[in-house]
JSON list of C-alpha atoms in Angstrom, two decimals:
[
{"chain": "A", "resi": 7, "resn": "MET", "atom": "CA", "xyz": [65.77, 33.32, -23.76]},
{"chain": "A", "resi": 8, "resn": "ALA", "atom": "CA", "xyz": [66.30, 30.96, -20.82]},
{"chain": "A", "resi": 9, "resn": "GLY", "atom": "CA", "xyz": [62.91, 31.77, -19.32]},
{"chain": "A", "resi": 10, "resn": "LEU", "atom": "CA", "xyz": [61.17, 31.20, -22.64]},
{"chain": "A", "resi": 11, "resn": "VAL", "atom": "CA", "xyz": [62.86, 27.81, -23.04]},
{"chain": "A", "resi": 12, "resn": "LEU", "atom": "CA", "xyz": [61.69, 26.78, -19.55]},
{"chain": "A", "resi": 13, "resn": "PHE", "atom": "CA", "xyz": [58.15, 27.92, -20.36]},
{"chain": "A", "resi": 14, "resn": "ILE", "atom": "CA", "xyz": [58.07, 26.14, -23.73]},
{"chain": "A", "resi": 15, "resn": "ALA", "atom": "CA", "xyz": [59.46, 22.91, -22.25]},
{"chain": "A", "resi": 16, "resn": "PHE", "atom": "CA", "xyz": [56.70, 23.00, -19.64]},
{"chain": "A", "resi": 17, "resn": "LEU", "atom": "CA", "xyz": [53.92, 23.60, -22.18]},
{"chain": "A", "resi": 18, "resn": "TYR", "atom": "CA", "xyz": [55.11, 21.16, -24.83]},
{"chain": "A", "resi": 19, "resn": "ALA", "atom": "CA", "xyz": [55.89, 18.32, -22.41]},
{"chain": "A", "resi": 20, "resn": "SER", "atom": "CA", "xyz": [52.37, 18.54, -21.00]},
{"chain": "A", "resi": 21, "resn": "VAL", "atom": "CA", "xyz": [51.08, 17.12, -24.31]},
{"chain": "A", "resi": 22, "resn": "GLY", "atom": "CA", "xyz": [54.04, 14.81, -24.95]},
{"chain": "A", "resi": 23, "resn": "PHE", "atom": "CA", "xyz": [56.10, 17.09, -27.19]},
{"chain": "A", "resi": 24, "resn": "GLY", "atom": "CA", "xyz": [59.80, 17.89, -26.93]},
{"chain": "A", "resi": 25, "resn": "GLY", "atom": "CA", "xyz": [59.40, 21.54, -27.92]},
{"chain": "A", "resi": 26, "resn": "GLY", "atom": "CA", "xyz": [61.83, 21.63, -30.86]},
{"chain": "A", "resi": 27, "resn": "SER", "atom": "CA", "xyz": [59.70, 23.93, -32.99]},
{"chain": "A", "resi": 28, "resn": "GLY", "atom": "CA", "xyz": [59.18, 26.24, -30.02]},
{"chain": "A", "resi": 29, "resn": "TYR", "atom": "CA", "xyz": [62.90, 26.43, -29.24]},
{"chain": "A", "resi": 30, "resn": "LEU", "atom": "CA", "xyz": [63.61, 27.17, -32.90]},
{"chain": "A", "resi": 31, "resn": "ALA", "atom": "CA", "xyz": [61.02, 29.95, -32.82]},
{"chain": "A", "resi": 32, "resn": "VAL", "atom": "CA", "xyz": [62.62, 31.47, -29.72]},
{"chain": "A", "resi": 33, "resn": "MET", "atom": "CA", "xyz": [66.13, 31.24, -31.13]},
{"chain": "A", "resi": 34, "resn": "SER", "atom": "CA", "xyz": [64.94, 32.84, -34.37]},
{"chain": "A", "resi": 35, "resn": "PHE", "atom": "CA", "xyz": [63.73, 35.80, -32.29]},
{"chain": "A", "resi": 36, "resn": "PHE", "atom": "CA", "xyz": [67.26, 36.13, -30.91]},
{"chain": "A", "resi": 37, "resn": "ASP", "atom": "CA", "xyz": [68.87, 35.67, -34.36]},
{"chain": "A", "resi": 38, "resn": "ILE", "atom": "CA", "xyz": [70.78, 32.50, -33.42]},
{"chain": "A", "resi": 39, "resn": "ALA", "atom": "CA", "xyz": [72.54, 31.01, -36.47]},
{"chain": "A", "resi": 40, "resn": "ALA", "atom": "CA", "xyz": [70.68, 28.13, -38.14]},
{"chain": "A", "resi": 41, "resn": "PRO", "atom": "CA", "xyz": [73.25, 25.33, -37.46]},
{"chain": "A", "resi": 42, "resn": "ILE", "atom": "CA", "xyz": [73.50, 26.25, -33.76]},
{"chain": "A", "resi": 43, "resn": "ALA", "atom": "CA", "xyz": [69.72, 26.61, -33.41]},
{"chain": "A", "resi": 44, "resn": "ALA", "atom": "CA", "xyz": [68.96, 23.24, -35.04]},
{"chain": "A", "resi": 45, "resn": "SER", "atom": "CA", "xyz": [71.59, 21.35, -33.03]},
{"chain": "A", "resi": 46, "resn": "THR", "atom": "CA", "xyz": [70.57, 22.97, -29.74]},
{"chain": "A", "resi": 47, "resn": "ALA", "atom": "CA", "xyz": [66.90, 22.23, -30.43]},
{"chain": "A", "resi": 48, "resn": "LEU", "atom": "CA", "xyz": [67.71, 18.55, -30.99]},
{"chain": "A", "resi": 49, "resn": "VAL", "atom": "CA", "xyz": [69.57, 18.28, -27.68]},
{"chain": "A", "resi": 50, "resn": "LEU", "atom": "CA", "xyz": [66.69, 19.99, -25.88]},
{"chain": "A", "resi": 51, "resn": "ASN", "atom": "CA", "xyz": [64.26, 17.63, -27.63]},
{"chain": "A", "resi": 52, "resn": "ILE", "atom": "CA", "xyz": [66.14, 14.61, -26.32]},
{"chain": "A", "resi": 53, "resn": "ALA", "atom": "CA", "xyz": [66.09, 15.92, -22.76]},
{"chain": "A", "resi": 54, "resn": "VAL", "atom": "CA", "xyz": [62.47, 17.10, -22.63]},
{"chain": "A", "resi": 55, "resn": "SER", "atom": "CA", "xyz": [60.85, 14.32, -24.66]},
{"chain": "A", "resi": 56, "resn": "GLY", "atom": "CA", "xyz": [62.79, 11.74, -22.65]},
{"chain": "A", "resi": 57, "resn": "VAL", "atom": "CA", "xyz": [61.27, 13.01, -19.43]},
{"chain": "A", "resi": 58, "resn": "ALA", "atom": "CA", "xyz": [57.79, 13.18, -20.98]},
{"chain": "A", "resi": 59, "resn": "PHE", "atom": "CA", "xyz": [58.08, 9.67, -22.44]},
{"chain": "A", "resi": 60, "resn": "ILE", "atom": "CA", "xyz": [59.04, 8.22, -19.07]},
{"chain": "A", "resi": 61, "resn": "ASN", "atom": "CA", "xyz": [56.12, 9.90, -17.30]},
{"chain": "A", "resi": 62, "resn": "TYR", "atom": "CA", "xyz": [53.47, 8.97, -19.88]},
{"chain": "A", "resi": 63, "resn": "THR", "atom": "CA", "xyz": [54.75, 5.38, -20.08]},
{"chain": "A", "resi": 64, "resn": "ARG", "atom": "CA", "xyz": [54.82, 4.98, -16.30]},
{"chain": "A", "resi": 65, "resn": "HIS", "atom": "CA", "xyz": [51.15, 5.97, -16.19]},
{"chain": "A", "resi": 66, "resn": "GLY", "atom": "CA", "xyz": [50.18, 3.30, -18.75]},
{"chain": "A", "resi": 67, "resn": "HIS", "atom": "CA", "xyz": [49.51, 5.42, -21.85]},
{"chain": "A", "resi": 68, "resn": "LEU", "atom": "CA", "xyz": [52.05, 3.91, -24.27]},
{"chain": "A", "resi": 69, "resn": "ARG", "atom": "CA", "xyz": [50.68, 1.71, -27.09]},
{"chain": "A", "resi": 70, "resn": "THR", "atom": "CA", "xyz": [53.55, 0.13, -28.99]},
{"chain": "A", "resi": 71, "resn": "GLN", "atom": "CA", "xyz": [51.55, -0.18, -32.23]},
{"chain": "A", "resi": 72, "resn": "LEU", "atom": "CA", "xyz": [51.31, 3.62, -32.27]},
{"chain": "A", "resi": 73, "resn": "LEU", "atom": "CA", "xyz": [55.08, 4.05, -31.96]},
{"chain": "A", "resi": 74, "resn": "TRP", "atom": "CA", "xyz": [57.31, 1.40, -33.55]},
{"chain": "A", "resi": 75, "resn": "PRO", "atom": "CA", "xyz": [55.93, 1.36, -37.14]},
{"chain": "A", "resi": 76, "resn": "PHE", "atom": "CA", "xyz": [56.50, 5.12, -37.37]},
{"chain": "A", "resi": 77, "resn": "VAL", "atom": "CA", "xyz": [59.92, 4.90, -35.73]},
{"chain": "A", "resi": 78, "resn": "ILE", "atom": "CA", "xyz": [61.23, 2.19, -38.08]},
{"chain": "A", "resi": 79, "resn": "GLY", "atom": "CA", "xyz": [60.49, 4.40, -41.07]},
{"chain": "A", "resi": 80, "resn": "SER", "atom": "CA", "xyz": [61.57, 7.66, -39.51]},
{"chain": "A", "resi": 81, "resn": "ILE", "atom": "CA", "xyz": [64.95, 6.96, -37.88]},
{"chain": "A", "resi": 82, "resn": "PRO", "atom": "CA", "xyz": [67.00, 6.40, -41.07]},
{"chain": "A", "resi": 83, "resn": "ALA", "atom": "CA", "xyz": [65.18, 9.31, -42.72]},
{"chain": "A", "resi": 84, "resn": "ALA", "atom": "CA", "xyz": [65.95, 11.57, -39.74]},
{"chain": "A", "resi": 85, "resn": "PHE", "atom": "CA", "xyz": [69.61, 10.54, -39.95]},
{"chain": "A", "resi": 86, "resn": "LEU", "atom": "CA", "xyz": [69.73, 11.52, -43.64]},
{"chain": "A", "resi": 87, "resn": "GLY", "atom": "CA", "xyz": [67.87, 14.74, -42.96]},
{"chain": "A", "resi": 88, "resn": "GLY", "atom": "CA", "xyz": [70.40, 15.64, -40.29]},
{"chain": "A", "resi": 89, "resn": "ILE", "atom": "CA", "xyz": [73.26, 15.22, -42.78]},
{"chain": "A", "resi": 90, "resn": "LEU", "atom": "CA", "xyz": [71.74, 17.47, -45.44]},
{"chain": "A", "resi": 91, "resn": "PRO", "atom": "CA", "xyz": [73.04, 21.05, -45.10]},
{"chain": "A", "resi": 92, "resn": "LEU", "atom": "CA", "xyz": [70.60, 23.93, -45.61]},
{"chain": "A", "resi": 93, "resn": "GLY", "atom": "CA", "xyz": [71.44, 27.51, -46.49]},
{"chain": "A", "resi": 94, "resn": "GLN", "atom": "CA", "xyz": [70.13, 30.24, -44.20]},
{"chain": "A", "resi": 95, "resn": "LEU", "atom": "CA", "xyz": [67.32, 31.31, -46.55]},
{"chain": "A", "resi": 96, "resn": "ALA", "atom": "CA", "xyz": [66.25, 27.74, -47.37]},
{"chain": "A", "resi": 97, "resn": "TYR", "atom": "CA", "xyz": [66.31, 26.89, -43.67]},
{"chain": "A", "resi": 98, "resn": "GLN", "atom": "CA", "xyz": [64.16, 29.92, -42.78]},
{"chain": "A", "resi": 99, "resn": "VAL", "atom": "CA", "xyz": [61.63, 29.29, -45.56]},
{"chain": "A", "resi": 100, "resn": "LEU", "atom": "CA", "xyz": [61.26, 25.58, -44.73]},
{"chain": "A", "resi": 101, "resn": "LEU", "atom": "CA", "xyz": [61.19, 26.21, -40.98]},
{"chain": "A", "resi": 102, "resn": "ASN", "atom": "CA", "xyz": [58.54, 28.93, -41.17]},
{"chain": "A", "resi": 103, "resn": "SER", "atom": "CA", "xyz": [56.42, 26.89, -43.57]},
{"chain": "A", "resi": 104, "resn": "VAL", "atom": "CA", "xyz": [56.42, 24.08, -41.02]},
{"chain": "A", "resi": 105, "resn": "LEU", "atom": "CA", "xyz": [55.71, 26.50, -38.16]},
{"chain": "A", "resi": 106, "resn": "LEU", "atom": "CA", "xyz": [52.81, 28.00, -40.11]},
{"chain": "A", "resi": 107, "resn": "TYR", "atom": "CA", "xyz": [51.31, 24.58, -40.76]},
{"chain": "A", "resi": 108, "resn": "MET", "atom": "CA", "xyz": [51.70, 23.49, -37.14]},
{"chain": "A", "resi": 109, "resn": "GLY", "atom": "CA", "xyz": [50.34, 26.76, -35.79]},
{"chain": "A", "resi": 110, "resn": "LEU", "atom": "CA", "xyz": [47.21, 26.57, -37.92]},
{"chain": "A", "resi": 111, "resn": "LEU", "atom": "CA", "xyz": [46.76, 22.89, -37.06]},
{"chain": "A", "resi": 112, "resn": "LEU", "atom": "CA", "xyz": [47.06, 23.50, -33.32]},
{"chain": "A", "resi": 113, "resn": "LEU", "atom": "CA", "xyz": [44.67, 26.45, -33.42]},
{"chain": "A", "resi": 114, "resn": "PHE", "atom": "CA", "xyz": [41.93, 25.28, -35.74]},
{"chain": "A", "resi": 115, "resn": "VAL", "atom": "CA", "xyz": [41.80, 21.46, -35.87]},
{"chain": "A", "resi": 116, "resn": "ASN", "atom": "CA", "xyz": [38.96, 20.23, -33.68]},
{"chain": "A", "resi": 117, "resn": "ASN", "atom": "CA", "xyz": [40.10, 17.08, -31.87]},
{"chain": "A", "resi": 118, "resn": "LYS", "atom": "CA", "xyz": [36.82, 16.60, -30.00]},
{"chain": "A", "resi": 119, "resn": "LYS", "atom": "CA", "xyz": [35.19, 14.65, -32.84]},
{"chain": "A", "resi": 120, "resn": "SER", "atom": "CA", "xyz": [38.30, 12.52, -33.21]},
{"chain": "A", "resi": 121, "resn": "GLU", "atom": "CA", "xyz": [38.24, 11.66, -29.52]},
{"chain": "A", "resi": 122, "resn": "GLU", "atom": "CA", "xyz": [34.63, 10.44, -29.78]},
{"chain": "A", "resi": 123, "resn": "ARG", "atom": "CA", "xyz": [35.33, 7.95, -32.61]},
{"chain": "A", "resi": 124, "resn": "PRO", "atom": "CA", "xyz": [36.40, 4.32, -32.03]},
{"chain": "A", "resi": 125, "resn": "VAL", "atom": "CA", "xyz": [40.18, 4.07, -32.27]},
{"chain": "A", "resi": 126, "resn": "LYS", "atom": "CA", "xyz": [41.93, 1.74, -34.72]},
{"chain": "A", "resi": 127, "resn": "PRO", "atom": "CA", "xyz": [45.74, 1.65, -35.12]},
{"chain": "A", "resi": 128, "resn": "PRO", "atom": "CA", "xyz": [47.07, 2.24, -38.66]},
{"chain": "A", "resi": 129, "resn": "SER", "atom": "CA", "xyz": [48.43, -0.46, -40.93]},
{"chain": "A", "resi": 130, "resn": "TRP", "atom": "CA", "xyz": [52.20, -1.00, -40.84]},
{"chain": "A", "resi": 131, "resn": "PRO", "atom": "CA", "xyz": [52.82, 0.15, -44.46]},
{"chain": "A", "resi": 132, "resn": "LEU", "atom": "CA", "xyz": [50.90, 3.39, -43.92]},
{"chain": "A", "resi": 133, "resn": "ALA", "atom": "CA", "xyz": [52.66, 4.12, -40.63]},
{"chain": "A", "resi": 134, "resn": "PHE", "atom": "CA", "xyz": [56.04, 3.29, -42.18]},
{"chain": "A", "resi": 135, "resn": "ILE", "atom": "CA", "xyz": [55.56, 5.74, -45.07]},
{"chain": "A", "resi": 136, "resn": "ALA", "atom": "CA", "xyz": [54.35, 8.46, -42.71]},
{"chain": "A", "resi": 137, "resn": "GLY", "atom": "CA", "xyz": [57.40, 7.83, -40.54]},
{"chain": "A", "resi": 138, "resn": "ILE", "atom": "CA", "xyz": [59.76, 8.37, -43.48]},
{"chain": "A", "resi": 139, "resn": "VAL", "atom": "CA", "xyz": [58.24, 11.77, -44.27]},
{"chain": "A", "resi": 140, "resn": "LEU", "atom": "CA", "xyz": [58.23, 12.89, -40.64]},
{"chain": "A", "resi": 141, "resn": "GLY", "atom": "CA", "xyz": [61.76, 11.63, -40.06]},
{"chain": "A", "resi": 142, "resn": "MET", "atom": "CA", "xyz": [63.23, 13.55, -43.00]},
{"chain": "A", "resi": 143, "resn": "LEU", "atom": "CA", "xyz": [61.63, 16.79, -41.82]},
{"chain": "A", "resi": 144, "resn": "SER", "atom": "CA", "xyz": [62.78, 16.11, -38.27]},
{"chain": "A", "resi": 145, "resn": "GLY", "atom": "CA", "xyz": [66.43, 15.74, -39.21]},
{"chain": "A", "resi": 146, "resn": "MET", "atom": "CA", "xyz": [66.50, 18.73, -41.55]},
{"chain": "A", "resi": 147, "resn": "LEU", "atom": "CA", "xyz": [64.79, 21.16, -39.20]},
{"chain": "A", "resi": 148, "resn": "GLY", "atom": "CA", "xyz": [66.02, 19.99, -35.82]},
{"chain": "A", "resi": 149, "resn": "ILE", "atom": "CA", "xyz": [62.56, 19.00, -34.55]},
{"chain": "A", "resi": 150, "resn": "GLY", "atom": "CA", "xyz": [61.46, 15.60, -33.32]},
{"chain": "A", "resi": 151, "resn": "GLY", "atom": "CA", "xyz": [58.43, 15.25, -35.60]},
{"chain": "A", "resi": 152, "resn": "GLY", "atom": "CA", "xyz": [56.04, 14.32, -32.81]},
{"chain": "A", "resi": 153, "resn": "ILE", "atom": "CA", "xyz": [54.15, 17.57, -33.23]},
{"chain": "A", "resi": 154, "resn": "PHE", "atom": "CA", "xyz": [53.04, 16.14, -36.59]},
{"chain": "A", "resi": 155, "resn": "LEU", "atom": "CA", "xyz": [52.50, 12.60, -35.32]},
{"chain": "A", "resi": 156, "resn": "SER", "atom": "CA", "xyz": [50.24, 13.42, -32.38]},
{"chain": "A", "resi": 157, "resn": "PRO", "atom": "CA", "xyz": [47.62, 15.40, -34.37]},
{"chain": "A", "resi": 158, "resn": "LEU", "atom": "CA", "xyz": [47.77, 12.73, -37.09]},
{"chain": "A", "resi": 159, "resn": "ILE", "atom": "CA", "xyz": [46.97, 9.97, -34.59]},
{"chain": "A", "resi": 160, "resn": "LEU", "atom": "CA", "xyz": [44.05, 11.97, -33.19]},
{"chain": "A", "resi": 161, "resn": "VAL", "atom": "CA", "xyz": [42.55, 13.18, -36.48]},
{"chain": "A", "resi": 162, "resn": "ALA", "atom": "CA", "xyz": [42.86, 9.73, -38.10]},
{"chain": "A", "resi": 163, "resn": "GLY", "atom": "CA", "xyz": [41.27, 8.03, -35.09]},
{"chain": "A", "resi": 164, "resn": "TRP", "atom": "CA", "xyz": [44.30, 5.84, -34.41]},
{"chain": "A", "resi": 165, "resn": "GLY", "atom": "CA", "xyz": [44.48, 6.47, -30.66]},
{"chain": "A", "resi": 166, "resn": "MET", "atom": "CA", "xyz": [43.31, 8.50, -27.65]},
{"chain": "A", "resi": 167, "resn": "PRO", "atom": "CA", "xyz": [44.88, 11.84, -26.66]},
{"chain": "A", "resi": 168, "resn": "LYS", "atom": "CA", "xyz": [47.23, 10.56, -23.96]},
{"chain": "A", "resi": 169, "resn": "GLN", "atom": "CA", "xyz": [48.18, 7.56, -26.09]},
{"chain": "A", "resi": 170, "resn": "ALA", "atom": "CA", "xyz": [49.07, 10.04, -28.84]},
{"chain": "A", "resi": 171, "resn": "ALA", "atom": "CA", "xyz": [51.11, 12.06, -26.34]},
{"chain": "A", "resi": 172, "resn": "ALA", "atom": "CA", "xyz": [53.08, 8.98, -25.25]},
{"chain": "A", "resi": 173, "resn": "SER", "atom": "CA", "xyz": [53.73, 8.00, -28.89]},
{"chain": "A", "resi": 174, "resn": "ALA", "atom": "CA", "xyz": [54.79, 11.54, -29.78]},
{"chain": "A", "resi": 175, "resn": "ALA", "atom": "CA", "xyz": [57.25, 11.68, -26.88]},
{"chain": "A", "resi": 176, "resn": "GLY", "atom": "CA", "xyz": [58.88, 8.38, -27.85]},
{"chain": "A", "resi": 177, "resn": "PHE", "atom": "CA", "xyz": [58.95, 9.35, -31.52]},
{"chain": "A", "resi": 178, "resn": "ILE", "atom": "CA", "xyz": [60.57, 12.70, -30.74]},
{"chain": "A", "resi": 179, "resn": "LEU", "atom": "CA", "xyz": [63.15, 11.11, -28.43]},
{"chain": "A", "resi": 180, "resn": "LEU", "atom": "CA", "xyz": [64.33, 8.49, -30.91]},
{"chain": "A", "resi": 181, "resn": "ASN", "atom": "CA", "xyz": [64.28, 10.75, -33.97]},
{"chain": "A", "resi": 182, "resn": "SER", "atom": "CA", "xyz": [66.12, 13.53, -32.16]},
{"chain": "A", "resi": 183, "resn": "ILE", "atom": "CA", "xyz": [68.88, 11.09, -31.21]},
{"chain": "A", "resi": 184, "resn": "SER", "atom": "CA", "xyz": [69.08, 9.92, -34.84]},
{"chain": "A", "resi": 185, "resn": "GLY", "atom": "CA", "xyz": [69.07, 13.47, -36.18]},
{"chain": "A", "resi": 186, "resn": "LEU", "atom": "CA", "xyz": [71.79, 14.48, -33.73]},
{"chain": "A", "resi": 187, "resn": "ALA", "atom": "CA", "xyz": [73.92, 11.53, -34.84]},
{"chain": "A", "resi": 188, "resn": "GLY", "atom": "CA", "xyz": [73.42, 12.58, -38.45]},
{"chain": "A", "resi": 189, "resn": "ARG", "atom": "CA", "xyz": [74.57, 16.11, -37.72]},
{"chain": "A", "resi": 190, "resn": "ALA", "atom": "CA", "xyz": [77.61, 14.82, -35.85]},
{"chain": "A", "resi": 191, "resn": "SER", "atom": "CA", "xyz": [78.64, 12.53, -38.72]},
{"chain": "A", "resi": 192, "resn": "GLY", "atom": "CA", "xyz": [78.02, 15.25, -41.30]},
{"chain": "A", "resi": 193, "resn": "GLY", "atom": "CA", "xyz": [79.95, 17.91, -39.42]},
{"chain": "A", "resi": 194, "resn": "THR", "atom": "CA", "xyz": [76.89, 20.11, -38.90]},
{"chain": "A", "resi": 195, "resn": "LEU", "atom": "CA", "xyz": [76.60, 19.61, -35.12]},
{"chain": "A", "resi": 196, "resn": "ILE", "atom": "CA", "xyz": [77.36, 22.97, -33.49]},
{"chain": "A", "resi": 197, "resn": "PHE", "atom": "CA", "xyz": [76.27, 23.34, -29.86]},
{"chain": "A", "resi": 198, "resn": "GLY", "atom": "CA", "xyz": [76.22, 26.88, -28.49]},
{"chain": "A", "resi": 199, "resn": "SER", "atom": "CA", "xyz": [77.96, 27.84, -25.25]},
{"chain": "A", "resi": 200, "resn": "PHE", "atom": "CA", "xyz": [74.55, 28.60, -23.73]},
{"chain": "A", "resi": 201, "resn": "GLY", "atom": "CA", "xyz": [73.25, 25.08, -24.47]},
{"chain": "A", "resi": 202, "resn": "GLY", "atom": "CA", "xyz": [74.08, 23.47, -21.12]},
{"chain": "A", "resi": 203, "resn": "VAL", "atom": "CA", "xyz": [71.97, 25.92, -19.14]},
{"chain": "A", "resi": 204, "resn": "LEU", "atom": "CA", "xyz": [69.08, 25.55, -21.57]},
{"chain": "A", "resi": 205, "resn": "VAL", "atom": "CA", "xyz": [69.15, 21.75, -21.26]},
{"chain": "A", "resi": 206, "resn": "VAL", "atom": "CA", "xyz": [68.90, 21.90, -17.46]},
{"chain": "A", "resi": 207, "resn": "LEU", "atom": "CA", "xyz": [65.98, 24.32, -17.70]},
{"chain": "A", "resi": 208, "resn": "GLY", "atom": "CA", "xyz": [64.37, 22.11, -20.34]},
{"chain": "A", "resi": 209, "resn": "ILE", "atom": "CA", "xyz": [64.54, 19.05, -18.08]},
{"chain": "A", "resi": 210, "resn": "LEU", "atom": "CA", "xyz": [62.94, 20.94, -15.20]},
{"chain": "A", "resi": 211, "resn": "GLY", "atom": "CA", "xyz": [60.19, 22.34, -17.40]},
{"chain": "A", "resi": 212, "resn": "GLY", "atom": "CA", "xyz": [59.61, 18.97, -19.06]},
{"chain": "A", "resi": 213, "resn": "LEU", "atom": "CA", "xyz": [59.30, 17.18, -15.74]},
{"chain": "A", "resi": 214, "resn": "ALA", "atom": "CA", "xyz": [56.73, 19.63, -14.38]},
{"chain": "A", "resi": 215, "resn": "GLY", "atom": "CA", "xyz": [54.79, 19.88, -17.64]},
{"chain": "A", "resi": 216, "resn": "SER", "atom": "CA", "xyz": [54.56, 16.15, -18.34]},
{"chain": "A", "resi": 217, "resn": "LEU", "atom": "CA", "xyz": [53.38, 15.40, -14.81]},
{"chain": "A", "resi": 218, "resn": "LEU", "atom": "CA", "xyz": [50.73, 18.10, -15.16]},
{"chain": "A", "resi": 219, "resn": "GLY", "atom": "CA", "xyz": [49.63, 16.71, -18.52]},
{"chain": "A", "resi": 220, "resn": "VAL", "atom": "CA", "xyz": [49.45, 13.12, -17.32]},
{"chain": "A", "resi": 221, "resn": "ARG", "atom": "CA", "xyz": [47.41, 13.92, -14.24]},
{"chain": "A", "resi": 222, "resn": "TYR", "atom": "CA", "xyz": [45.24, 16.95, -15.01]},
{"chain": "A", "resi": 223, "resn": "LEU", "atom": "CA", "xyz": [45.20, 18.44, -18.52]},
{"chain": "A", "resi": 224, "resn": "SER", "atom": "CA", "xyz": [43.29, 17.68, -21.71]},
{"chain": "A", "resi": 225, "resn": "GLY", "atom": "CA", "xyz": [45.82, 19.69, -23.68]},
{"chain": "A", "resi": 226, "resn": "ARG", "atom": "CA", "xyz": [43.33, 21.53, -25.93]},
{"chain": "A", "resi": 227, "resn": "ALA", "atom": "CA", "xyz": [43.91, 25.00, -24.49]},
{"chain": "A", "resi": 228, "resn": "ILE", "atom": "CA", "xyz": [47.67, 24.46, -24.42]},
{"chain": "A", "resi": 229, "resn": "ARG", "atom": "CA", "xyz": [47.69, 23.38, -28.06]},
{"chain": "A", "resi": 230, "resn": "ARG", "atom": "CA", "xyz": [45.94, 26.62, -29.03]},
{"chain": "A", "resi": 231, "resn": "LEU", "atom": "CA", "xyz": [48.36, 28.71, -27.01]},
{"chain": "A", "resi": 232, "resn": "LEU", "atom": "CA", "xyz": [51.29, 27.00, -28.71]},
{"chain": "A", "resi": 233, "resn": "GLY", "atom": "CA", "xyz": [49.67, 27.68, -32.06]},
{"chain": "A", "resi": 234, "resn": "ILE", "atom": "CA", "xyz": [49.67, 31.40, -31.26]},
{"chain": "A", "resi": 235, "resn": "VAL", "atom": "CA", "xyz": [53.36, 31.26, -30.30]},
{"chain": "A", "resi": 236, "resn": "LEU", "atom": "CA", "xyz": [54.30, 29.55, -33.56]},
{"chain": "A", "resi": 237, "resn": "LEU", "atom": "CA", "xyz": [52.25, 31.90, -35.73]},
{"chain": "A", "resi": 238, "resn": "THR", "atom": "CA", "xyz": [53.85, 34.87, -33.96]},
{"chain": "A", "resi": 239, "resn": "ALA", "atom": "CA", "xyz": [57.27, 33.55, -34.94]},
{"chain": "A", "resi": 240, "resn": "VAL", "atom": "CA", "xyz": [56.12, 33.19, -38.56]},
{"chain": "A", "resi": 241, "resn": "ALA", "atom": "CA", "xyz": [54.76, 36.74, -38.52]},
{"chain": "A", "resi": 242, "resn": "ARG", "atom": "CA", "xyz": [58.13, 38.02, -37.29]},
{"chain": "A", "resi": 243, "resn": "PHE", "atom": "CA", "xyz": [59.94, 36.24, -40.13]},
{"chain": "A", "resi": 244, "resn": "LEU", "atom": "CA", "xyz": [57.54, 37.66, -42.73]},
{"chain": "A", "resi": 245, "resn": "TRP", "atom": "CA", "xyz": [57.92, 41.16, -41.28]},
{"chain": "A", "resi": 246, "resn": "ALA", "atom": "CA", "xyz": [61.71, 40.93, -41.31]},
{"chain": "A", "resi": 247, "resn": "TYR", "atom": "CA", "xyz": [61.83, 39.54, -44.85]},
{"chain": "A", "resi": 248, "resn": "PHE", "atom": "CA", "xyz": [59.15, 41.61, -46.57]},
{"chain": "A", "resi": 249, "resn": "GLY", "atom": "CA", "xyz": [58.92, 44.64, -44.25]}
]
């Protein structure tokens, strides 16, 4: 599991993601209990997205109008989502529905046309509403929500790929902190004994991946590879439940 976490942190950070959905997929393979998996994924998100946000910002890719409107709507929603308890079945169904959506999006959405269009940031009300929806999902599932935000920015023509990556990293960082606080206040924060080692590996993978993404990668091939990983996790759940 440790090697997979390092690998996922590297891949996700290269496109500005924290890797929460990937860590959840890995922990589902190893049958880690839902509360432990969600809490551990949030801590890993904070570590990896923090490193990615610093690197993308240092290289001049952050556009504040693509971050703060979403954050203002999402942080209180992520806090509430972190408080809400989910049963094991409800957690698995919601998680795998999200993983299925993200996997299909990463594999089949063509960002090339989006990159060729003139970019125009969204209005504040629209970004605020989107932030509320993303924040609630983030807190409930233990993911930062940036994996939704980045494709949305690209498909809607709100920003360029590396601007979207910087926004996603900041969004994930802040929402993961809020979601973690919500779990702590609601008594649902349970951090596994293996978490410390995973966080160190996540930081190392995030540092290497974000530097690679900032300097060399377009991210298209990596997005498709991540889509395959997520769909594989969904297939495993369906096999276990219906097989």
